[in-house]
XYZ file of C-alpha atoms in Angstrom:
583
model
C -47.496 66.930 76.769
C -46.090 63.681 78.206
C -44.217 61.041 76.288
C -47.230 58.768 75.705
C -49.314 61.638 74.376
C -46.544 62.574 71.849
C -46.218 58.955 70.800
C -49.964 58.736 70.233
C -49.870 61.889 68.257
C -47.275 60.580 65.800
C -48.641 59.560 62.327
C -45.706 58.672 60.166
C -42.032 58.001 60.022
C -41.028 61.573 60.132
C -42.931 62.148 63.300
C -41.713 59.032 64.891
C -37.970 59.650 63.852
C -38.210 62.978 65.551
C -39.391 61.375 68.821
C -36.467 59.111 68.776
C -33.960 61.768 67.954
C -33.217 60.427 64.499
C -33.514 62.069 61.149
C -36.210 60.434 58.928
C -33.426 59.704 56.412
C -31.320 58.032 59.154
C -33.989 55.944 60.477
C -34.973 54.769 56.939
C -31.479 53.716 56.233
C -31.404 51.639 59.449
C -34.627 50.074 58.742
C -34.690 49.601 55.088
C -31.129 49.841 53.467
C -28.975 48.105 56.012
C -28.466 44.507 54.714
C -30.454 42.043 56.839
C -27.368 39.798 57.308
C -25.399 42.660 58.894
C -28.021 43.893 61.422
C -27.388 41.279 64.123
C -24.459 39.229 65.394
C -25.603 35.785 66.643
C -23.834 33.774 69.314
C -24.644 31.228 72.029
C -24.146 31.478 75.700
C -24.547 28.418 78.094
C -27.488 28.116 80.356
C -27.061 27.111 83.992
C -29.280 24.072 83.625
C -27.462 22.930 80.372
C -27.979 23.802 76.755
C -27.332 27.150 75.296
C -29.220 30.340 74.713
C -29.163 32.249 71.429
C -28.262 35.915 71.659
C -28.706 38.256 68.774
C -26.654 41.482 69.377
C -27.848 44.422 67.027
C -25.452 46.418 64.785
C -24.543 49.685 66.501
C -26.825 51.888 64.600
C -29.781 49.608 65.068
C -28.857 49.169 68.812
C -29.031 52.875 69.156
C -32.425 53.110 67.625
C -33.667 50.167 69.760
C -32.155 51.764 72.847
C -34.107 54.980 72.314
C -37.319 53.118 71.532
C -36.873 51.101 74.687
C -36.199 54.322 76.674
C -39.295 55.999 75.297
C -41.574 52.934 75.988
C -40.172 52.802 79.620
C -41.185 56.491 80.061
C -44.686 55.553 78.837
C -44.850 52.756 81.292
C -43.796 55.091 84.129
C -46.503 57.496 83.132
C -49.094 54.597 83.016
C -48.023 53.525 86.483
C -48.581 57.077 87.781
C -52.178 57.024 86.357
C -52.905 53.437 87.744
C -50.835 52.081 90.556
C -51.702 48.566 89.700
C -50.255 48.691 86.259
C -47.560 46.071 85.936
C -48.154 45.028 89.566
C -47.349 41.454 88.986
C -44.171 41.888 86.802
C -40.782 42.166 88.542
C -38.384 41.754 85.626
C -36.960 44.348 83.459
C -37.981 47.427 85.307
C -36.361 49.791 87.633
C -36.777 49.277 91.413
C -37.849 45.652 91.027
C -35.626 42.637 90.981
C -35.446 38.831 91.648
C -35.464 39.945 95.364
C -38.697 41.798 95.291
C -40.111 38.970 93.265
C -39.207 36.394 95.784
C -40.028 38.567 98.868
C -43.816 38.322 98.293
C -43.732 34.468 98.277
C -41.753 33.969 101.476
C -43.122 31.802 104.403
C -45.784 30.118 102.376
C -47.326 26.645 102.768
C -46.984 26.081 98.907
C -44.819 27.642 96.277
C -45.635 26.585 92.663
C -43.265 27.604 89.781
C -44.106 27.626 86.173
C -41.807 28.410 83.205
C -42.650 29.757 79.829
C -41.027 28.228 76.916
C -39.328 30.428 74.321
C -40.637 33.568 75.905
C -39.265 36.051 73.393
C -39.781 33.766 70.515
C -43.477 33.529 70.931
C -43.843 37.208 70.521
C -43.880 37.855 66.804
C -44.084 40.791 64.543
C -47.873 40.532 64.357
C -48.284 40.457 68.092
C -46.121 43.604 68.584
C -47.889 45.517 65.892
C -51.313 44.386 67.035
C -50.636 45.240 70.655
C -49.638 48.910 69.930
C -52.691 49.317 67.769
C -55.329 47.653 69.947
C -54.192 48.065 73.564
C -56.304 50.806 74.970
C -53.409 52.290 76.983
C -51.532 52.930 73.683
C -53.873 52.931 70.704
C -51.245 54.024 68.283
C -51.539 54.941 64.645
C -51.125 51.654 62.568
C -48.053 53.153 60.741
C -46.288 53.948 64.017
C -47.176 50.402 65.450
C -45.598 48.952 62.156
C -42.489 51.008 62.749
C -42.116 49.802 66.361
C -42.467 46.060 65.149
C -39.888 46.709 62.388
C -37.513 48.114 64.837
C -38.040 45.600 67.520
C -38.364 42.263 65.506
C -35.787 40.132 63.650
C -36.908 37.143 61.628
C -40.451 37.794 62.713
C -39.689 37.565 66.504
C -38.382 39.665 69.388
C -34.736 38.757 69.513
C -32.846 38.168 72.830
C -30.148 40.717 72.948
C -32.202 43.803 71.642
C -32.270 46.750 74.027
C -36.044 47.128 73.466
C -37.126 43.487 73.698
C -37.384 43.569 77.554
C -39.951 46.398 77.808
C -42.023 45.169 74.820
C -42.100 41.620 76.259
C -43.335 43.046 79.518
C -46.109 45.081 77.854
C -47.402 41.968 75.979
C -46.800 39.715 79.102
C -48.899 42.274 81.097
C -51.910 40.766 79.186
C -51.210 37.293 80.660
C -50.466 38.940 84.148
C -53.894 40.294 84.176
C -55.569 37.001 83.473
C -53.371 35.252 86.106
C -53.987 37.819 88.756
C -57.621 37.407 88.548
C -57.136 33.600 88.672
C -54.853 33.871 91.719
C -57.408 36.306 93.407
C -60.164 33.785 93.033
C -58.128 31.008 94.347
C -56.736 32.981 97.300
C -53.088 32.744 95.924
C -50.263 35.315 95.407
C -48.881 35.526 91.704
C -45.948 37.338 90.243
C -43.933 36.993 87.034
C -40.190 37.608 86.466
C -39.650 37.470 82.688
C -40.714 33.961 81.879
C -40.806 32.641 85.430
C -44.411 32.525 86.845
C -45.005 31.801 90.638
C -48.037 31.074 92.680
C -48.034 30.795 96.457
C -50.653 30.066 99.062
C -51.148 29.411 102.747
C -54.305 27.563 102.253
C -54.619 24.037 103.480
C -55.034 22.695 99.915
C -53.525 24.126 96.775
C -56.157 24.999 94.164
C -56.445 22.316 91.483
C -57.346 24.900 88.770
C -53.668 26.094 89.095
C -51.827 22.846 89.912
C -52.713 19.204 90.416
C -50.808 16.631 92.487
C -50.324 13.667 90.236
C -48.358 11.366 92.569
C -45.992 11.993 95.635
C -43.850 14.930 94.797
C -45.060 15.134 91.066
C -47.345 17.951 90.125
C -48.767 19.253 86.799
C -50.155 22.550 85.699
C -53.971 22.748 86.297
C -56.388 22.959 83.424
C -57.508 26.663 84.013
C -53.833 27.840 84.336
C -52.942 26.039 81.100
C -55.874 27.496 79.287
C -54.969 31.087 80.467
C -51.394 30.716 79.394
C -52.051 29.235 76.026
C -55.049 31.602 75.399
C -52.577 34.583 75.916
C -50.295 33.111 73.144
C -47.620 31.525 75.305
C -46.333 28.037 75.732
C -45.536 25.938 78.860
C -42.067 24.608 79.560
C -43.354 21.301 81.146
C -39.812 20.380 82.315
C -39.594 23.363 84.683
C -42.899 22.876 86.499
C -42.386 22.292 90.143
C -44.008 22.587 93.569
C -42.258 23.116 96.841
C -43.773 22.771 100.298
C -42.847 24.453 103.483
C -41.091 21.332 104.822
C -38.664 21.530 101.893
C -36.421 24.168 100.374
C -38.691 26.590 98.473
C -37.094 28.738 95.707
C -38.307 31.641 93.570
C -36.104 32.885 90.774
C -33.205 31.110 92.351
C -33.679 32.423 95.800
C -34.728 30.470 98.929
C -37.905 31.941 100.333
C -38.628 29.677 103.400
C -37.908 32.363 105.712
C -36.613 35.410 103.722
C -35.168 35.723 100.244
C -31.737 34.188 100.351
C -28.829 32.496 98.309
C -28.770 28.822 98.235
C -26.033 27.644 100.544
C -24.644 25.208 98.070
C -24.310 28.083 95.432
C -22.540 30.270 97.924
C -20.104 27.386 98.874
C -19.423 26.680 95.306
C -18.456 30.303 94.571
C -16.404 30.446 97.653
C -14.423 27.355 96.571
C -13.947 28.786 93.039
C -12.413 31.977 94.519
C -10.131 30.111 96.877
C -8.826 28.131 94.014
C -8.325 31.300 91.917
C -6.377 32.949 94.665
C -4.058 29.808 95.161
C -3.642 28.681 91.529
C -4.925 31.345 89.210
C -7.642 29.193 87.910
C -10.881 27.496 89.117
C -13.300 24.802 87.956
C -16.768 25.770 86.770
C -19.534 23.696 85.518
C -20.669 24.860 82.060
C -23.376 23.105 79.979
C -23.117 19.768 81.762
C -19.392 19.654 81.765
C -16.485 20.839 84.026
C -14.433 23.634 82.658
C -11.173 24.943 84.101
C -10.752 28.722 83.634
C -8.981 31.941 84.764
C -11.859 34.163 83.571
C -12.740 36.723 86.052
C -16.073 37.934 84.452
C -18.154 34.889 85.239
C -17.050 34.778 88.929
C -17.457 38.436 89.395
C -21.106 38.081 88.083
C -21.834 35.297 90.818
C -20.247 37.422 93.601
C -22.137 40.511 92.500
C -25.307 38.457 92.593
C -24.731 37.088 96.033
C -23.723 40.446 97.387
C -26.821 42.162 95.805
C -29.146 39.608 97.240
C -27.594 39.450 100.757
C -26.864 43.210 101.172
C -30.369 44.033 99.956
C -32.110 41.607 102.139
C -30.186 42.516 105.286
C -30.578 46.381 104.770
C -34.280 45.656 104.729
C -34.133 43.603 107.860
C -31.792 45.987 109.673
C -34.523 48.640 109.890
C -36.874 45.989 111.414
C -36.495 46.411 115.217
C -38.327 43.167 115.942
C -35.824 41.294 113.808
C -32.905 42.906 115.592
C -34.425 42.092 118.952
C -35.001 38.500 117.987
C -31.321 38.409 116.752
C -32.498 37.586 113.315
C -30.314 40.186 111.650
C -26.789 39.305 110.709
C -24.699 41.445 108.561
C -23.453 39.507 105.556
C -19.712 39.752 106.524
C -18.353 36.588 104.899
C -19.780 37.257 101.478
C -18.729 40.965 101.454
C -15.261 39.978 102.536
C -15.021 37.373 99.774
C -16.254 39.815 97.240
C -13.841 42.354 98.499
C -10.925 39.907 98.208
C -12.019 39.158 94.699
C -12.002 42.798 93.613
C -8.621 43.387 94.955
C -7.275 40.347 93.089
C -9.085 41.635 89.910
C -7.832 45.255 90.115
C -4.440 45.066 91.854
C -3.047 41.492 91.684
C -4.209 40.476 88.117
C -5.411 43.626 86.364
C -6.067 42.768 82.586
C -4.337 46.088 81.658
C -2.508 48.834 83.448
C -4.724 50.479 86.002
C -4.759 54.212 86.899
C -6.476 55.217 90.285
C -7.399 58.840 90.015
C -8.589 61.216 92.751
C -12.008 62.010 91.148
C -14.256 60.848 88.341
C -13.720 64.011 86.441
C -9.964 63.219 86.228
C -10.921 59.935 84.357
C -12.865 61.932 81.721
C -9.971 64.245 81.256
C -7.534 61.392 80.757
C -9.777 59.398 78.513
C -10.248 62.459 76.209
C -6.561 63.413 76.350
C -5.486 59.790 75.421
C -7.882 59.660 72.551
C -6.804 63.014 71.176
C -2.982 62.267 71.553
C -3.278 58.535 70.855
C -0.783 58.763 67.842
C 1.943 60.068 70.197
C 1.357 57.369 72.880
C 1.075 53.857 71.284
C 1.564 52.234 74.693
C -1.628 54.015 76.034
C -3.906 53.597 72.959
C -4.026 52.063 69.552
C -5.962 52.734 66.355
C -8.005 49.799 65.451
C -9.632 50.283 62.021
C -10.270 53.998 62.684
C -11.410 53.416 66.225
C -9.193 54.561 69.204
C -8.839 51.763 71.696
C -7.510 52.465 75.183
C -4.942 50.223 76.507
C -5.208 51.405 80.117
C -8.116 51.033 82.540
C -9.320 53.159 85.348
C -10.651 52.351 88.881
C -13.932 54.271 89.022
C -14.200 56.307 92.207
C -17.906 55.581 92.626
C -20.176 52.575 92.576
C -20.542 49.392 94.450
C -17.074 48.017 93.653
C -15.239 51.021 95.088
C -17.551 50.861 98.220
C -16.794 47.171 98.736
C -13.074 47.791 98.362
C -13.452 50.134 101.350
C -10.906 52.545 100.068
C -12.863 55.651 100.617
C -13.012 58.453 97.929
C -10.566 61.225 96.781
C -7.039 61.545 98.106
C -7.884 59.737 101.330
C -8.826 56.635 99.273
C -5.626 56.859 97.395
C -3.663 57.107 100.574
C -5.520 54.146 102.037
C -4.640 51.954 99.020
C -0.964 52.791 99.222
C -0.831 52.200 102.990
C -2.678 48.739 102.559
C -1.021 47.572 99.466
C 1.835 45.399 100.835
C -0.335 43.636 103.423
C -3.119 43.181 100.938
C -0.833 41.158 98.600
C -0.082 38.693 101.284
C -3.574 37.409 101.164
C -2.780 35.699 97.693
C -0.537 32.859 96.664
C -1.093 33.343 93.058
C 0.117 36.890 92.138
C 0.697 37.355 88.256
C 0.852 41.219 88.577
C 1.467 41.423 84.792
C 0.462 45.165 84.759
C 1.311 48.121 86.891
C -1.223 50.103 89.160
C -0.574 53.854 88.934
C -2.007 56.267 91.552
C -2.394 59.648 89.846
C -2.941 62.822 92.008
C -2.658 66.575 91.789
C 0.398 68.345 92.890
C -0.894 70.537 95.667
C -1.870 70.229 99.375
C -4.894 68.073 98.722
C -2.961 64.810 98.391
C -0.447 65.444 101.172
C -1.607 62.194 102.946
C -0.814 60.518 99.669
C 2.674 61.743 99.604
C 3.203 60.848 103.190
C 1.968 57.350 102.664
C 3.899 56.933 99.421
C 7.045 58.257 101.056
C 6.743 55.793 104.057
C 6.222 52.839 101.794
C 8.937 53.623 99.277
C 11.573 55.536 101.377
C 11.461 58.296 98.755
C 11.155 61.980 99.194
C 7.780 63.055 97.809
C 6.304 66.650 98.042
C 4.931 69.335 95.886
C 8.477 70.405 94.922
C 9.944 67.060 93.936
C 9.929 66.571 90.196
C 10.525 62.768 89.442
C 8.464 61.622 86.461
C 7.126 58.738 88.609
C 7.609 57.065 92.086
C 7.984 53.249 92.060
C 6.500 52.347 95.442
C 7.395 48.708 95.207
C 5.728 45.631 93.699
C 3.542 46.855 90.794
C 2.505 50.018 92.563
C 3.426 53.554 91.084
C 2.739 57.212 92.023
C 2.414 59.980 89.368
C 1.757 63.626 90.109
C 0.493 66.257 87.689
C 3.616 67.954 86.234
C 4.843 70.633 88.535
C 5.994 73.096 85.873
C 9.372 74.647 85.068
C 9.464 76.200 88.472
C 8.079 73.495 90.688
C 4.796 74.733 92.134
C 1.428 73.405 93.289
C -0.756 72.510 90.285
C -4.153 70.775 89.669
C -4.934 68.758 86.639
C -7.513 71.323 85.528
C -4.573 73.792 85.092
C -3.423 71.641 82.073
C -6.467 73.082 80.124
C -6.118 76.243 78.156
C -7.554 79.340 79.920
C -10.200 79.987 77.246
C -11.620 76.469 77.950
C -11.661 77.062 81.668
C -13.701 80.189 80.997
C -16.531 78.294 79.279
C -19.885 78.997 80.763
C -22.524 76.410 81.271
C -26.134 77.702 81.824
C -24.663 81.166 82.132
C -22.516 80.039 85.036
C -18.666 80.067 85.230
C -16.424 77.076 86.108
C -15.076 76.871 89.674
C -12.924 73.766 90.368
C -13.172 74.406 94.079
C -17.012 74.672 94.022
C -18.656 73.845 97.323
C -21.864 71.905 97.631
C -24.846 74.284 97.580
C -22.918 77.011 95.640
C -25.334 77.724 92.749
C -23.228 80.624 91.397
C -20.811 78.393 89.499
C -20.530 74.862 88.265
C -17.990 72.238 89.267
C -15.587 69.711 87.989
C -18.019 66.946 86.967
C -20.165 69.252 84.856
C -16.893 70.742 83.291
C -15.737 67.156 82.497
C -19.092 65.825 81.073
C -20.580 68.938 79.435
C -17.457 70.839 78.265
C -14.570 68.432 77.860
C -16.260 65.215 76.773
C -18.528 66.529 73.992
C -15.685 68.704 72.489
C -12.598 66.493 73.048
C -11.692 66.488 69.272
C -11.281 70.370 69.219
C -9.631 70.814 72.585
C -5.976 71.572 72.807
C -4.405 68.808 75.068
C -0.866 69.797 74.404
C -0.314 70.366 78.178
C -1.272 66.865 78.946
C 1.734 65.542 76.980
C 4.099 65.425 79.836
C 1.460 63.820 82.185
C 0.718 61.073 79.789
C 4.490 60.678 79.146
C 4.850 60.000 82.861
C 2.201 57.334 82.706
C 3.923 55.695 79.717
C 7.215 55.701 81.605
C 5.599 53.902 84.402
C 4.535 51.058 82.004
C 7.914 50.989 80.283
C 9.670 50.822 83.677
C 7.500 48.090 85.051
C 7.923 46.024 81.874
C 11.710 46.217 82.533
C 11.229 45.299 86.186
C 9.066 42.289 85.190
C 11.540 41.192 82.548
C 14.326 41.365 84.973
C 12.471 39.441 87.531
C 11.602 36.639 85.019
C 15.131 36.485 83.763
C 16.746 36.125 87.098
C 15.275 32.642 87.994
C 16.011 31.446 84.466
C 19.742 32.541 84.715
C 20.034 30.791 88.166
C 18.704 27.660 86.828
C 20.957 27.525 83.884
C 24.113 28.310 85.775
C 26.385 25.339 86.568
């Protein structure tokens, strides 16, 4: 039985709670006993075009309930797509595999591109609409009590709140009603239609744009056509008249912020602005950013990283698509996005190594991060430099460079010990790229003490002039600047040792799916399970009961790096002050 069938079979709170992995008592508490004034935290974020957007972030238990509801509804949508390939055909927002790029792609190289914006998209979807949809929509046809529960979980103050994990999928389901009407209108008028959240786009190569969709009032001024207005308002939505715009082929045409005259691309002035902000950050440690109609000087890295990630996503995705197009290559249309990638790479190096917000640990593999996270949590009381207890919650005071994902790929460091060796070898030259180098926190390369990281030892020895091997026993190696190397403790009689050997033998003997743990498991070996499964299915779920005593020396070594670097920074800061005060 698939997810949608199970949902349709639910009749009461007990059935529904079971589907979401909650106890009936737990769900009832979240819905009916949590005080309303504690269910959401409200705050404002600035809009690009000015003004602010209200975000309502749910309390953690309610957030979990909404997350599971959203995941279940996403599964239902996936099943409906399998039954009908045209289901959600027009929608490109809030769903896997579709983005602003896919939304813009279908409107490229058109004579007319007409954009319409819906006002207060989430706010127009109220409790009654949510409940009524799940009762009356023929794809769902849920029991009224289940529809009521969904609306109670999803809505706040009678509307879908922005910030809820389940608002996107529910808004798309209800928005699909509007999409069906507008797809029919677009088909009749020989246009293409898509929707990305509250942004509606129509495009056409006809000689004249259909007046039922848009009417040219005067010059460059256009207004929404009568039929389009009727369909939008008839579906229960409102038009944002200030964001209606028509763009012609002879001008710059944009869809969800991307230029579509030739192929989906970032606006040049947007990229130049981000590049200018980065250059200012690298020189002065701050940059100017326009927020809500005013200039703001800041050193915050998160907004700038978001802009660079957006640029990279659009350009890399676009150019990967065009790279496989032989005609485009032959016509010399394909150009790898080298400048944006290099800018993003330089920013990430600054963020992680020049201005890390906390001490950074660079591990060999992702399983090592899980081990250390759990060990620090279990031994937090003994290592106040590495973690603190904040109202009963253990807060880590060190960060990790994740060995997988876009950021690691852009940094071009490779993976495993080879990536660590590359970082050490490039470090000094990398720092020369920046004028502003706060370097408040150390960067610690952590590796096993065996033959695997021999290139790490070689690179570290070359950079520092120190002797480093499996038999050397220093607690840490300062490689210069803010860079350190820490090895897994070698033991009383120095010998090769991997981090997994710090766990007790009984834990290493744990079987998963009747298979033993093999830290050296090769790909394709089905007789055993490897490090990642051991980390995520054995260590992480049971961290509170695991004996981490053998990790004490390793964590002590990391803590000594932090203490040593704090002394180095203090001495470096004191020296110029003493020189300035001397007669």
